Amino acid sequence: MALKRAKKFEAEIPTASLPDIIFTLIIFFLVTTTITSDKGVSLTLPEFSEGQEMVKLKKDMVLNILIAETGDIMVDAEILANRGELLNRIRTSLEEKGKDAEGKYLKIVSIKTQGGTLYNDYMYVLDQVKAAGASKISIAEPEE
Amino acid sequence: MPQLKRPAPYNATIPSASLPDIIFTLLIFFMVVTSFKQFDGLPVIVPEAKTTAKIDAGKRDIAYIWIDKRGQISLDDQPFTEESVADLVPILFERRSANPKTVISLKADRDCRMKIVTDVQQQCRKAYTLRVNYTTRFKEEG
C-alpha cells in the first residue's frame, strides 16, 4: 500500500487586516494625545534694581488699585462697594488721559497687594485691568 | 479596410501594497511629536480669568513654577520652600542664559497668598526672567 504523502501545509498569517490594526493604533494615539496648550495671563515684570527706583510720575497719570487682605478693593483711595464696578472704574479712569499714537492707553495702572491678599483676588483685578485694555501695568511691592 | 481593434480593457487600480507603510509612517510621526506631560508639578487649582490667552512661546521656552496653597514651590519638579526661594535665582538665570526666550509659567493656587507669589516674582526679576504668565482657566463672560 502506497503511503500517501502528507499534504503540504502552507501556513501564512493573514496580513489583510494589518492596515486596520495600525489604523487602530493611530486612532488610539490621536485620541489619547493631549496637546496641552499653556494658557494664562501674560505680564512682563520690570527689571530688578537694588533699592526701589524712584520714577517721578504725575499723580493723575497713575490709577492706584490696592487689594487688601480682606479682599476689599480700593481704587484711588476709595473702597469699592461692589466688585462688578471695577471694570467700569478702570475704563473711565483710563479714558481720562486718552491714548498714545499706537492706540495704547497712556495711564498707568498700579496694582498693590498686601502680603496676605489672596492670589485669586489679585488675578481677578489683573484680569479686569487687562480686560479694560490697560497696557501699562505696574505691580507694586506688597505692604507688610 | 482593416478591422478596428478594440482598445484593450485598461485595468486601473491604485497599488495598495504600500498602504501599511504609509500608515506606519503616520503612526511613527504621531508617536514622535506627541509630548506627554513632562512634570508632575503640584496639585493646584488655578484662578479663572476672562483675558486668558495662549502663551506666545514654544514648549521648550517655558519654565514651570508651581505654588500650592500650603506654600510649597516647585520648579520643574525641584521642590523649594518659602525659605529657600532664593535658590530659584541661579536655576532660572541658567535657564535664561541658555535660552533668552524663557517664559515663566506660574501655576499658583488661587488660595495661596500674595506674599509667596511676590517672593517668587522677585526671584524671577533677579534672574532676569521677566516674561511671566499666570496660568488661568478661561472664564465665560459674566
PDB file of C-alpha atoms in Angstrom:
ATOM      1  CA  MET A   1       0.000   0.000   0.000  1.00  0.00           C
ATOM      2  CA  ALA A   2       1.471   3.227  -1.047  1.00  0.00           C
ATOM      3  CA  LEU A   3       1.807   5.720   1.725  1.00  0.00           C
ATOM      4  CA  LYS A   4       0.148   8.907   0.921  1.00  0.00           C
ATOM      5  CA  ARG A   5       2.402  11.854   1.368  1.00  0.00           C
ATOM      6  CA  ALA A   6       1.101  14.356   3.828  1.00  0.00           C
ATOM      7  CA  LYS A   7      -0.382  17.268   2.061  1.00  0.00           C
ATOM      8  CA  LYS A   8       1.861  20.290   2.031  1.00  0.00           C
ATOM      9  CA  PHE A   9       0.523  22.770   4.548  1.00  0.00           C
ATOM     10  CA  GLU A  10       1.008  26.375   3.829  1.00  0.00           C
ATOM     11  CA  ALA A  11       0.962  28.420   6.988  1.00  0.00           C
ATOM     12  CA  GLU A  12       0.517  32.113   6.494  1.00  0.00           C
ATOM     13  CA  ILE A  13      -0.508  34.905   8.787  1.00  0.00           C
ATOM     14  CA  PRO A  14      -3.211  36.882   7.095  1.00  0.00           C
ATOM     15  CA  THR A  15      -1.919  40.384   6.514  1.00  0.00           C
ATOM     16  CA  ALA A  16      -5.063  41.808   5.053  1.00  0.00           C
ATOM     17  CA  SER A  17      -6.051  43.313   8.385  1.00  0.00           C
ATOM     18  CA  LEU A  18      -2.655  44.839   9.115  1.00  0.00           C
ATOM     19  CA  PRO A  19      -3.651  48.337   7.986  1.00  0.00           C
ATOM     20  CA  ASP A  20      -6.695  48.127  10.215  1.00  0.00           C
ATOM     21  CA  ILE A  21      -4.566  47.284  13.232  1.00  0.00           C
ATOM     22  CA  ILE A  22      -2.235  50.171  12.540  1.00  0.00           C
ATOM     23  CA  PHE A  23      -5.200  52.461  11.994  1.00  0.00           C
ATOM     24  CA  THR A  24      -6.486  51.488  15.394  1.00  0.00           C
ATOM     25  CA  LEU A  25      -3.118  52.359  16.888  1.00  0.00           C
ATOM     26  CA  ILE A  26      -3.114  55.735  15.161  1.00  0.00           C
ATOM     27  CA  ILE A  27      -6.589  56.472  16.399  1.00  0.00           C
ATOM     28  CA  PHE A  28      -5.510  55.493  19.898  1.00  0.00           C
ATOM     29  CA  PHE A  29      -2.597  57.916  19.777  1.00  0.00           C
ATOM     30  CA  LEU A  30      -4.710  60.653  18.275  1.00  0.00           C
ATOM     31  CA  VAL A  31      -7.294  60.340  20.995  1.00  0.00           C
ATOM     32  CA  THR A  32      -5.005  59.943  23.991  1.00  0.00           C
ATOM     33  CA  THR A  33      -2.619  62.690  22.981  1.00  0.00           C
ATOM     34  CA  THR A  34      -3.490  65.818  24.838  1.00  0.00           C
ATOM     35  CA  ILE A  35      -1.675  68.683  23.295  1.00  0.00           C
ATOM     36  CA  THR A  36      -1.782  70.772  26.410  1.00  0.00           C
ATOM     37  CA  SER A  37      -1.598  74.341  25.358  1.00  0.00           C
ATOM     38  CA  ASP A  38      -0.413  76.587  28.125  1.00  0.00           C
ATOM     39  CA  LYS A  39      -2.868  79.355  28.678  1.00  0.00           C
ATOM     40  CA  GLY A  40      -2.902  82.241  31.054  1.00  0.00           C
ATOM     41  CA  VAL A  41      -2.467  85.933  31.589  1.00  0.00           C
ATOM     42  CA  SER A  42       0.896  87.268  30.473  1.00  0.00           C
ATOM     43  CA  LEU A  43       2.821  90.027  32.111  1.00  0.00           C
ATOM     44  CA  THR A  44       6.310  91.400  31.751  1.00  0.00           C
ATOM     45  CA  LEU A  45       7.977  92.154  35.045  1.00  0.00           C
ATOM     46  CA  PRO A  46      10.153  95.198  35.497  1.00  0.00           C
ATOM     47  CA  GLU A  47      13.895  94.728  35.719  1.00  0.00           C
ATOM     48  CA  PHE A  48      15.269  94.190  39.164  1.00  0.00           C
ATOM     49  CA  SER A  49      17.142  97.042  40.702  1.00  0.00           C
ATOM     50  CA  GLU A  50      18.722  97.228  44.102  1.00  0.00           C
ATOM     51  CA  GLY A  51      16.654  99.631  46.113  1.00  0.00           C
ATOM     52  CA  GLN A  52      13.480 100.968  44.664  1.00  0.00           C
ATOM     53  CA  GLU A  53      13.949 103.101  41.657  1.00  0.00           C
ATOM     54  CA  MET A  54      12.196 106.366  42.006  1.00  0.00           C
ATOM     55  CA  VAL A  55      10.386 107.399  38.911  1.00  0.00           C
ATOM     56  CA  LYS A  56       8.608 110.651  39.145  1.00  0.00           C
ATOM     57  CA  LEU A  57       5.152 110.402  37.753  1.00  0.00           C
ATOM     58  CA  LYS A  58       2.376 112.847  37.786  1.00  0.00           C
ATOM     59  CA  LYS A  59      -0.193 111.728  40.263  1.00  0.00           C
ATOM     60  CA  ASP A  60      -3.004 111.884  37.778  1.00  0.00           C
ATOM     61  CA  MET A  61      -1.163 109.581  35.391  1.00  0.00           C
ATOM     62  CA  VAL A  62      -1.477 106.637  37.716  1.00  0.00           C
ATOM     63  CA  LEU A  63      -4.528 104.697  38.729  1.00  0.00           C
ATOM     64  CA  ASN A  64      -3.863 103.088  42.065  1.00  0.00           C
ATOM     65  CA  ILE A  65      -5.575  99.853  42.944  1.00  0.00           C
ATOM     66  CA  LEU A  66      -4.994  98.297  46.323  1.00  0.00           C
ATOM     67  CA  ILE A  67      -6.200  94.848  47.205  1.00  0.00           C
ATOM     68  CA  ALA A  68      -6.495  94.335  50.929  1.00  0.00           C
ATOM     69  CA  GLU A  69      -6.119  91.069  52.788  1.00  0.00           C
ATOM     70  CA  THR A  70      -9.837  91.116  53.376  1.00  0.00           C
ATOM     71  CA  GLY A  71     -10.487  91.101  49.654  1.00  0.00           C
ATOM     72  CA  ASP A  72     -11.599  94.708  49.602  1.00  0.00           C
ATOM     73  CA  ILE A  73     -10.535  96.559  46.510  1.00  0.00           C
ATOM     74  CA  MET A  74      -9.566 100.176  46.803  1.00  0.00           C
ATOM     75  CA  VAL A  75      -9.426 102.289  43.668  1.00  0.00           C
ATOM     76  CA  ASP A  76      -7.773 105.680  44.125  1.00  0.00           C
ATOM     77  CA  ALA A  77      -8.347 105.657  47.901  1.00  0.00           C
ATOM     78  CA  GLU A  78     -11.968 104.666  47.599  1.00  0.00           C
ATOM     79  CA  ILE A  79     -13.202 101.252  48.607  1.00  0.00           C
ATOM     80  CA  LEU A  80     -15.403  99.606  46.007  1.00  0.00           C
ATOM     81  CA  ALA A  81     -18.781  98.618  47.354  1.00  0.00           C
ATOM     82  CA  ASN A  82     -19.284  96.136  44.568  1.00  0.00           C
ATOM     83  CA  ARG A  83     -16.593  94.252  42.695  1.00  0.00           C
ATOM     84  CA  GLY A  84     -18.569  94.432  39.495  1.00  0.00           C
ATOM     85  CA  GLU A  85     -17.895  98.164  39.305  1.00  0.00           C
ATOM     86  CA  LEU A  86     -14.178  97.625  38.954  1.00  0.00           C
ATOM     87  CA  LEU A  87     -14.063  97.207  35.187  1.00  0.00           C
ATOM     88  CA  ASN A  88     -16.009 100.394  34.535  1.00  0.00           C
ATOM     89  CA  ARG A  89     -13.989 102.313  37.080  1.00  0.00           C
ATOM     90  CA  ILE A  90     -10.771 101.314  35.340  1.00  0.00           C
ATOM     91  CA  ARG A  91     -12.199 102.097  31.913  1.00  0.00           C
ATOM     92  CA  THR A  92     -13.383 105.570  32.798  1.00  0.00           C
ATOM     93  CA  SER A  93     -10.124 106.315  34.530  1.00  0.00           C
ATOM     94  CA  LEU A  94      -8.096 105.156  31.516  1.00  0.00           C
ATOM     95  CA  GLU A  95     -10.228 107.221  29.147  1.00  0.00           C
ATOM     96  CA  GLU A  96      -9.408 110.402  31.080  1.00  0.00           C
ATOM     97  CA  LYS A  97      -5.870 110.544  29.740  1.00  0.00           C
ATOM     98  CA  GLY A  98      -6.571 109.115  26.323  1.00  0.00           C
ATOM     99  CA  LYS A  99      -4.335 107.026  24.109  1.00  0.00           C
ATOM    100  CA  ASP A 100      -0.952 107.462  22.506  1.00  0.00           C
ATOM    101  CA  ALA A 101      -0.115 107.237  18.818  1.00  0.00           C
ATOM    102  CA  GLU A 102      -0.155 103.444  18.928  1.00  0.00           C
ATOM    103  CA  GLY A 103      -3.590 103.358  20.448  1.00  0.00           C
ATOM    104  CA  LYS A 104      -2.423 102.366  23.886  1.00  0.00           C
ATOM    105  CA  TYR A 105      -3.774 103.987  26.989  1.00  0.00           C
ATOM    106  CA  LEU A 106      -1.343 106.452  28.489  1.00  0.00           C
ATOM    107  CA  LYS A 107      -2.451 105.982  32.032  1.00  0.00           C
ATOM    108  CA  ILE A 108      -0.548 103.538  34.213  1.00  0.00           C
ATOM    109  CA  VAL A 109      -2.407 101.107  36.392  1.00  0.00           C
ATOM    110  CA  SER A 110      -0.634 100.244  39.590  1.00  0.00           C
ATOM    111  CA  ILE A 111      -1.755  97.157  41.450  1.00  0.00           C
ATOM    112  CA  LYS A 112      -0.709  96.906  45.029  1.00  0.00           C
ATOM    113  CA  THR A 113      -1.373  93.978  47.272  1.00  0.00           C
ATOM    114  CA  GLN A 114      -0.825  93.045  50.872  1.00  0.00           C
ATOM    115  CA  GLY A 115       1.155  90.025  51.989  1.00  0.00           C
ATOM    116  CA  GLY A 116      -1.973  88.200  52.972  1.00  0.00           C
ATOM    117  CA  THR A 117      -4.010  89.040  49.887  1.00  0.00           C
ATOM    118  CA  LEU A 118      -5.411  86.011  48.133  1.00  0.00           C
ATOM    119  CA  TYR A 119      -3.868  85.221  44.767  1.00  0.00           C
ATOM    120  CA  ASN A 120      -7.368  84.721  43.435  1.00  0.00           C
ATOM    121  CA  ASP A 121      -8.283  88.344  44.276  1.00  0.00           C
ATOM    122  CA  TYR A 122      -5.107  89.576  42.633  1.00  0.00           C
ATOM    123  CA  MET A 123      -5.826  87.601  39.482  1.00  0.00           C
ATOM    124  CA  TYR A 124      -9.376  88.952  39.461  1.00  0.00           C
ATOM    125  CA  VAL A 125      -8.096  92.522  39.498  1.00  0.00           C
ATOM    126  CA  LEU A 126      -5.346  91.830  36.957  1.00  0.00           C
ATOM    127  CA  ASP A 127      -7.935  90.240  34.700  1.00  0.00           C
ATOM    128  CA  GLN A 128     -10.190  93.301  34.934  1.00  0.00           C
ATOM    129  CA  VAL A 129      -7.265  95.625  34.265  1.00  0.00           C
ATOM    130  CA  LYS A 130      -6.330  93.616  31.182  1.00  0.00           C
ATOM    131  CA  ALA A 131      -9.930  93.450  30.053  1.00  0.00           C
ATOM    132  CA  ALA A 132     -10.165  97.239  30.321  1.00  0.00           C
ATOM    133  CA  GLY A 133      -7.322  97.440  27.819  1.00  0.00           C
ATOM    134  CA  ALA A 134      -4.595  98.857  30.019  1.00  0.00           C
ATOM    135  CA  SER A 135      -1.146  98.253  28.609  1.00  0.00           C
ATOM    136  CA  LYS A 136       0.988  99.838  31.277  1.00  0.00           C
ATOM    137  CA  ILE A 137       0.540  97.758  34.361  1.00  0.00           C
ATOM    138  CA  SER A 138       2.718  98.122  37.375  1.00  0.00           C
ATOM    139  CA  ILE A 139       2.857  95.563  40.153  1.00  0.00           C
ATOM    140  CA  ALA A 140       3.810  97.313  43.343  1.00  0.00           C
ATOM    141  CA  GLU A 141       5.592  95.690  46.231  1.00  0.00           C
ATOM    142  CA  PRO A 142       3.167  94.402  48.794  1.00  0.00           C
ATOM    143  CA  GLU A 143       2.744  96.218  52.030  1.00  0.00           C
ATOM    144  CA  GLU A 144       3.722  94.351  55.115  1.00  0.00           C
TER     145      GLU A 144
ATOM    146  CA  MET B   1     -10.451  48.241 -44.531  1.00  0.00           C
ATOM    147  CA  PRO B   2      -8.759  46.799 -41.566  1.00  0.00           C
ATOM    148  CA  GLN B   3     -10.946  45.902 -38.696  1.00  0.00           C
ATOM    149  CA  LEU B   4     -10.798  48.381 -35.873  1.00  0.00           C
ATOM    150  CA  LYS B   5      -9.115  46.904 -32.904  1.00  0.00           C
ATOM    151  CA  ARG B   6     -10.937  47.335 -29.672  1.00  0.00           C
ATOM    152  CA  PRO B   7      -8.741  49.076 -27.117  1.00  0.00           C
ATOM    153  CA  ALA B   8      -7.601  46.634 -24.547  1.00  0.00           C
ATOM    154  CA  PRO B   9      -9.511  46.967 -21.306  1.00  0.00           C
ATOM    155  CA  TYR B  10      -7.453  49.110 -19.059  1.00  0.00           C
ATOM    156  CA  ASN B  11      -7.026  47.916 -15.540  1.00  0.00           C
ATOM    157  CA  ALA B  12      -6.687  50.977 -13.328  1.00  0.00           C
ATOM    158  CA  THR B  13      -6.042  50.194  -9.703  1.00  0.00           C
ATOM    159  CA  ILE B  14      -4.229  52.121  -7.033  1.00  0.00           C
ATOM    160  CA  PRO B  15      -1.474  49.964  -5.646  1.00  0.00           C
ATOM    161  CA  SER B  16      -2.350  49.316  -2.065  1.00  0.00           C
ATOM    162  CA  ALA B  17       0.677  47.269  -1.177  1.00  0.00           C
ATOM    163  CA  SER B  18       2.378  50.278   0.385  1.00  0.00           C
ATOM    164  CA  LEU B  19      -0.646  51.354   2.377  1.00  0.00           C
ATOM    165  CA  PRO B  20       0.632  49.814   5.625  1.00  0.00           C
ATOM    166  CA  ASP B  21       3.910  51.619   5.158  1.00  0.00           C
ATOM    167  CA  ILE B  22       2.189  54.940   4.759  1.00  0.00           C
ATOM    168  CA  ILE B  23       0.126  54.360   7.862  1.00  0.00           C
ATOM    169  CA  PHE B  24       3.217  53.224   9.744  1.00  0.00           C
ATOM    170  CA  THR B  25       4.894  56.464   8.823  1.00  0.00           C
ATOM    171  CA  LEU B  26       1.912  58.379  10.137  1.00  0.00           C
ATOM    172  CA  LEU B  27       1.975  56.329  13.317  1.00  0.00           C
ATOM    173  CA  ILE B  28       5.656  56.980  13.873  1.00  0.00           C
ATOM    174  CA  PHE B  29       5.100  60.671  13.219  1.00  0.00           C
ATOM    175  CA  PHE B  30       2.402  60.855  15.858  1.00  0.00           C
ATOM    176  CA  MET B  31       4.458  58.860  18.326  1.00  0.00           C
ATOM    177  CA  VAL B  32       7.397  61.188  17.897  1.00  0.00           C
ATOM    178  CA  VAL B  33       5.592  64.508  18.061  1.00  0.00           C
ATOM    179  CA  THR B  34       3.440  63.510  20.990  1.00  0.00           C
ATOM    180  CA  SER B  35       4.833  65.140  24.071  1.00  0.00           C
ATOM    181  CA  PHE B  36       3.474  63.673  27.214  1.00  0.00           C
ATOM    182  CA  LYS B  37       3.289  65.651  30.396  1.00  0.00           C
ATOM    183  CA  GLN B  38       6.850  66.467  31.389  1.00  0.00           C
ATOM    184  CA  PHE B  39       6.480  67.366  35.016  1.00  0.00           C
ATOM    185  CA  ASP B  40       4.125  66.267  37.722  1.00  0.00           C
ATOM    186  CA  GLY B  41       4.134  69.597  39.498  1.00  0.00           C
ATOM    187  CA  LEU B  42       1.942  70.245  42.484  1.00  0.00           C
ATOM    188  CA  PRO B  43      -1.807  69.934  42.746  1.00  0.00           C
ATOM    189  CA  VAL B  44      -3.160  73.418  42.164  1.00  0.00           C
ATOM    190  CA  ILE B  45      -6.476  74.949  41.268  1.00  0.00           C
ATOM    191  CA  VAL B  46      -5.674  77.919  39.101  1.00  0.00           C
ATOM    192  CA  PRO B  47      -7.862  81.024  39.119  1.00  0.00           C
ATOM    193  CA  GLU B  48     -10.176  81.968  36.298  1.00  0.00           C
ATOM    194  CA  ALA B  49      -9.700  84.931  34.003  1.00  0.00           C
ATOM    195  CA  LYS B  50     -11.576  86.388  31.060  1.00  0.00           C
ATOM    196  CA  THR B  51      -8.410  87.534  29.353  1.00  0.00           C
ATOM    197  CA  THR B  52      -6.835  84.083  29.294  1.00  0.00           C
ATOM    198  CA  ALA B  53      -4.694  83.708  26.192  1.00  0.00           C
ATOM    199  CA  LYS B  54      -2.254  81.195  24.842  1.00  0.00           C
ATOM    200  CA  ILE B  55       1.370  81.655  25.801  1.00  0.00           C
ATOM    201  CA  ASP B  56       3.277  83.159  22.942  1.00  0.00           C
ATOM    202  CA  ALA B  57       6.193  80.747  23.270  1.00  0.00           C
ATOM    203  CA  GLY B  58       7.229  77.242  22.374  1.00  0.00           C
ATOM    204  CA  LYS B  59       7.096  74.375  24.851  1.00  0.00           C
ATOM    205  CA  ARG B  60      10.854  74.366  25.191  1.00  0.00           C
ATOM    206  CA  ASP B  61      10.906  78.016  26.197  1.00  0.00           C
ATOM    207  CA  ILE B  62       8.632  77.589  29.171  1.00  0.00           C
ATOM    208  CA  ALA B  63       9.826  77.075  32.738  1.00  0.00           C
ATOM    209  CA  TYR B  64       7.051  75.917  35.020  1.00  0.00           C
ATOM    210  CA  ILE B  65       6.768  77.066  38.597  1.00  0.00           C
ATOM    211  CA  TRP B  66       4.061  75.649  40.793  1.00  0.00           C
ATOM    212  CA  ILE B  67       2.923  77.188  44.058  1.00  0.00           C
ATOM    213  CA  ASP B  68       0.367  75.282  46.046  1.00  0.00           C
ATOM    214  CA  LYS B  69      -1.825  76.588  48.810  1.00  0.00           C
ATOM    215  CA  ARG B  70       0.463  75.198  51.511  1.00  0.00           C
ATOM    216  CA  GLY B  71       3.271  77.396  50.256  1.00  0.00           C
ATOM    217  CA  GLN B  72       5.279  74.720  48.511  1.00  0.00           C
ATOM    218  CA  ILE B  73       7.119  75.775  45.403  1.00  0.00           C
ATOM    219  CA  SER B  74       8.220  73.537  42.576  1.00  0.00           C
ATOM    220  CA  LEU B  75      10.327  74.485  39.566  1.00  0.00           C
ATOM    221  CA  ASP B  76      10.393  71.691  37.008  1.00  0.00           C
ATOM    222  CA  ASP B  77       9.770  69.191  39.824  1.00  0.00           C
ATOM    223  CA  GLN B  78      12.501  70.539  42.063  1.00  0.00           C
ATOM    224  CA  PRO B  79      10.974  71.429  45.403  1.00  0.00           C
ATOM    225  CA  PHE B  80      11.533  74.743  47.173  1.00  0.00           C
ATOM    226  CA  THR B  81      10.029  76.294  50.232  1.00  0.00           C
ATOM    227  CA  GLU B  82       9.285  79.852  51.158  1.00  0.00           C
ATOM    228  CA  GLU B  83      12.648  79.978  52.966  1.00  0.00           C
ATOM    229  CA  SER B  84      14.718  78.551  50.110  1.00  0.00           C
ATOM    230  CA  VAL B  85      13.017  80.658  47.458  1.00  0.00           C
ATOM    231  CA  ALA B  86      16.283  82.484  46.760  1.00  0.00           C
ATOM    232  CA  ASP B  87      17.692  79.221  45.360  1.00  0.00           C
ATOM    233  CA  LEU B  88      15.434  79.737  42.349  1.00  0.00           C
ATOM    234  CA  VAL B  89      17.627  82.558  41.083  1.00  0.00           C
ATOM    235  CA  PRO B  90      20.675  80.572  39.887  1.00  0.00           C
ATOM    236  CA  ILE B  91      18.487  77.931  38.243  1.00  0.00           C
ATOM    237  CA  LEU B  92      16.317  80.479  36.500  1.00  0.00           C
ATOM    238  CA  PHE B  93      19.315  82.537  35.495  1.00  0.00           C
ATOM    239  CA  GLU B  94      20.960  79.495  33.958  1.00  0.00           C
ATOM    240  CA  ARG B  95      17.830  78.715  32.020  1.00  0.00           C
ATOM    241  CA  ARG B  96      17.567  82.254  30.820  1.00  0.00           C
ATOM    242  CA  SER B  97      21.213  82.334  29.778  1.00  0.00           C
ATOM    243  CA  ALA B  98      20.733  79.140  27.805  1.00  0.00           C
ATOM    244  CA  ASN B  99      17.533  80.395  26.262  1.00  0.00           C
ATOM    245  CA  PRO B 100      16.792  84.129  26.318  1.00  0.00           C
ATOM    246  CA  LYS B 101      13.211  83.472  25.251  1.00  0.00           C
ATOM    247  CA  THR B 102      12.413  81.758  28.527  1.00  0.00           C
ATOM    248  CA  VAL B 103       8.917  82.418  29.808  1.00  0.00           C
ATOM    249  CA  ILE B 104       7.877  81.581  33.344  1.00  0.00           C
ATOM    250  CA  SER B 105       4.588  79.809  33.585  1.00  0.00           C
ATOM    251  CA  LEU B 106       3.379  80.424  37.091  1.00  0.00           C
ATOM    252  CA  LYS B 107       0.862  77.866  38.201  1.00  0.00           C
ATOM    253  CA  ALA B 108      -0.203  79.202  41.548  1.00  0.00           C
ATOM    254  CA  ASP B 109      -3.165  78.001  43.546  1.00  0.00           C
ATOM    255  CA  ARG B 110      -5.995  80.503  43.788  1.00  0.00           C
ATOM    256  CA  ASP B 111      -5.951  80.141  47.580  1.00  0.00           C
ATOM    257  CA  CYS B 112      -2.302  80.971  48.068  1.00  0.00           C
ATOM    258  CA  ARG B 113      -1.238  84.290  49.491  1.00  0.00           C
ATOM    259  CA  MET B 114       0.357  87.129  47.592  1.00  0.00           C
ATOM    260  CA  LYS B 115       3.456  87.146  49.777  1.00  0.00           C
ATOM    261  CA  ILE B 116       4.797  83.930  48.324  1.00  0.00           C
ATOM    262  CA  VAL B 117       3.769  84.861  44.784  1.00  0.00           C
ATOM    263  CA  THR B 118       5.577  88.185  45.116  1.00  0.00           C
ATOM    264  CA  ASP B 119       8.615  86.427  46.579  1.00  0.00           C
ATOM    265  CA  VAL B 120       8.784  84.147  43.562  1.00  0.00           C
ATOM    266  CA  GLN B 121       8.306  87.097  41.221  1.00  0.00           C
ATOM    267  CA  GLN B 122      11.177  88.909  42.907  1.00  0.00           C
ATOM    268  CA  GLN B 123      13.435  85.915  42.248  1.00  0.00           C
ATOM    269  CA  CYS B 124      12.344  85.916  38.605  1.00  0.00           C
ATOM    270  CA  ARG B 125      13.254  89.570  38.364  1.00  0.00           C
ATOM    271  CA  LYS B 126      16.640  88.922  39.937  1.00  0.00           C
ATOM    272  CA  ALA B 127      17.262  86.155  37.417  1.00  0.00           C
ATOM    273  CA  TYR B 128      16.195  88.454  34.572  1.00  0.00           C
ATOM    274  CA  THR B 129      13.401  86.147  33.516  1.00  0.00           C
ATOM    275  CA  LEU B 130      10.935  88.922  33.118  1.00  0.00           C
ATOM    276  CA  ARG B 131       8.291  87.295  30.992  1.00  0.00           C
ATOM    277  CA  VAL B 132       5.731  85.733  33.275  1.00  0.00           C
ATOM    278  CA  ASN B 133       2.486  84.026  32.507  1.00  0.00           C
ATOM    279  CA  TYR B 134      -0.022  83.351  35.240  1.00  0.00           C
ATOM    280  CA  THR B 135      -1.772  80.148  34.319  1.00  0.00           C
ATOM    281  CA  THR B 136      -5.523  80.628  34.449  1.00  0.00           C
ATOM    282  CA  ARG B 137      -8.609  78.910  33.219  1.00  0.00           C
ATOM    283  CA  PHE B 138     -10.775  80.662  30.731  1.00  0.00           C
ATOM    284  CA  LYS B 139     -13.824  82.226  32.312  1.00  0.00           C
ATOM    285  CA  GLU B 140     -17.032  82.788  30.433  1.00  0.00           C
ATOM    286  CA  GLU B 141     -18.293  86.347  30.409  1.00  0.00           C
ATOM    287  CA  GLY B 142     -20.369  87.176  33.432  1.00  0.00           C
TER     288      GLY B 142
END
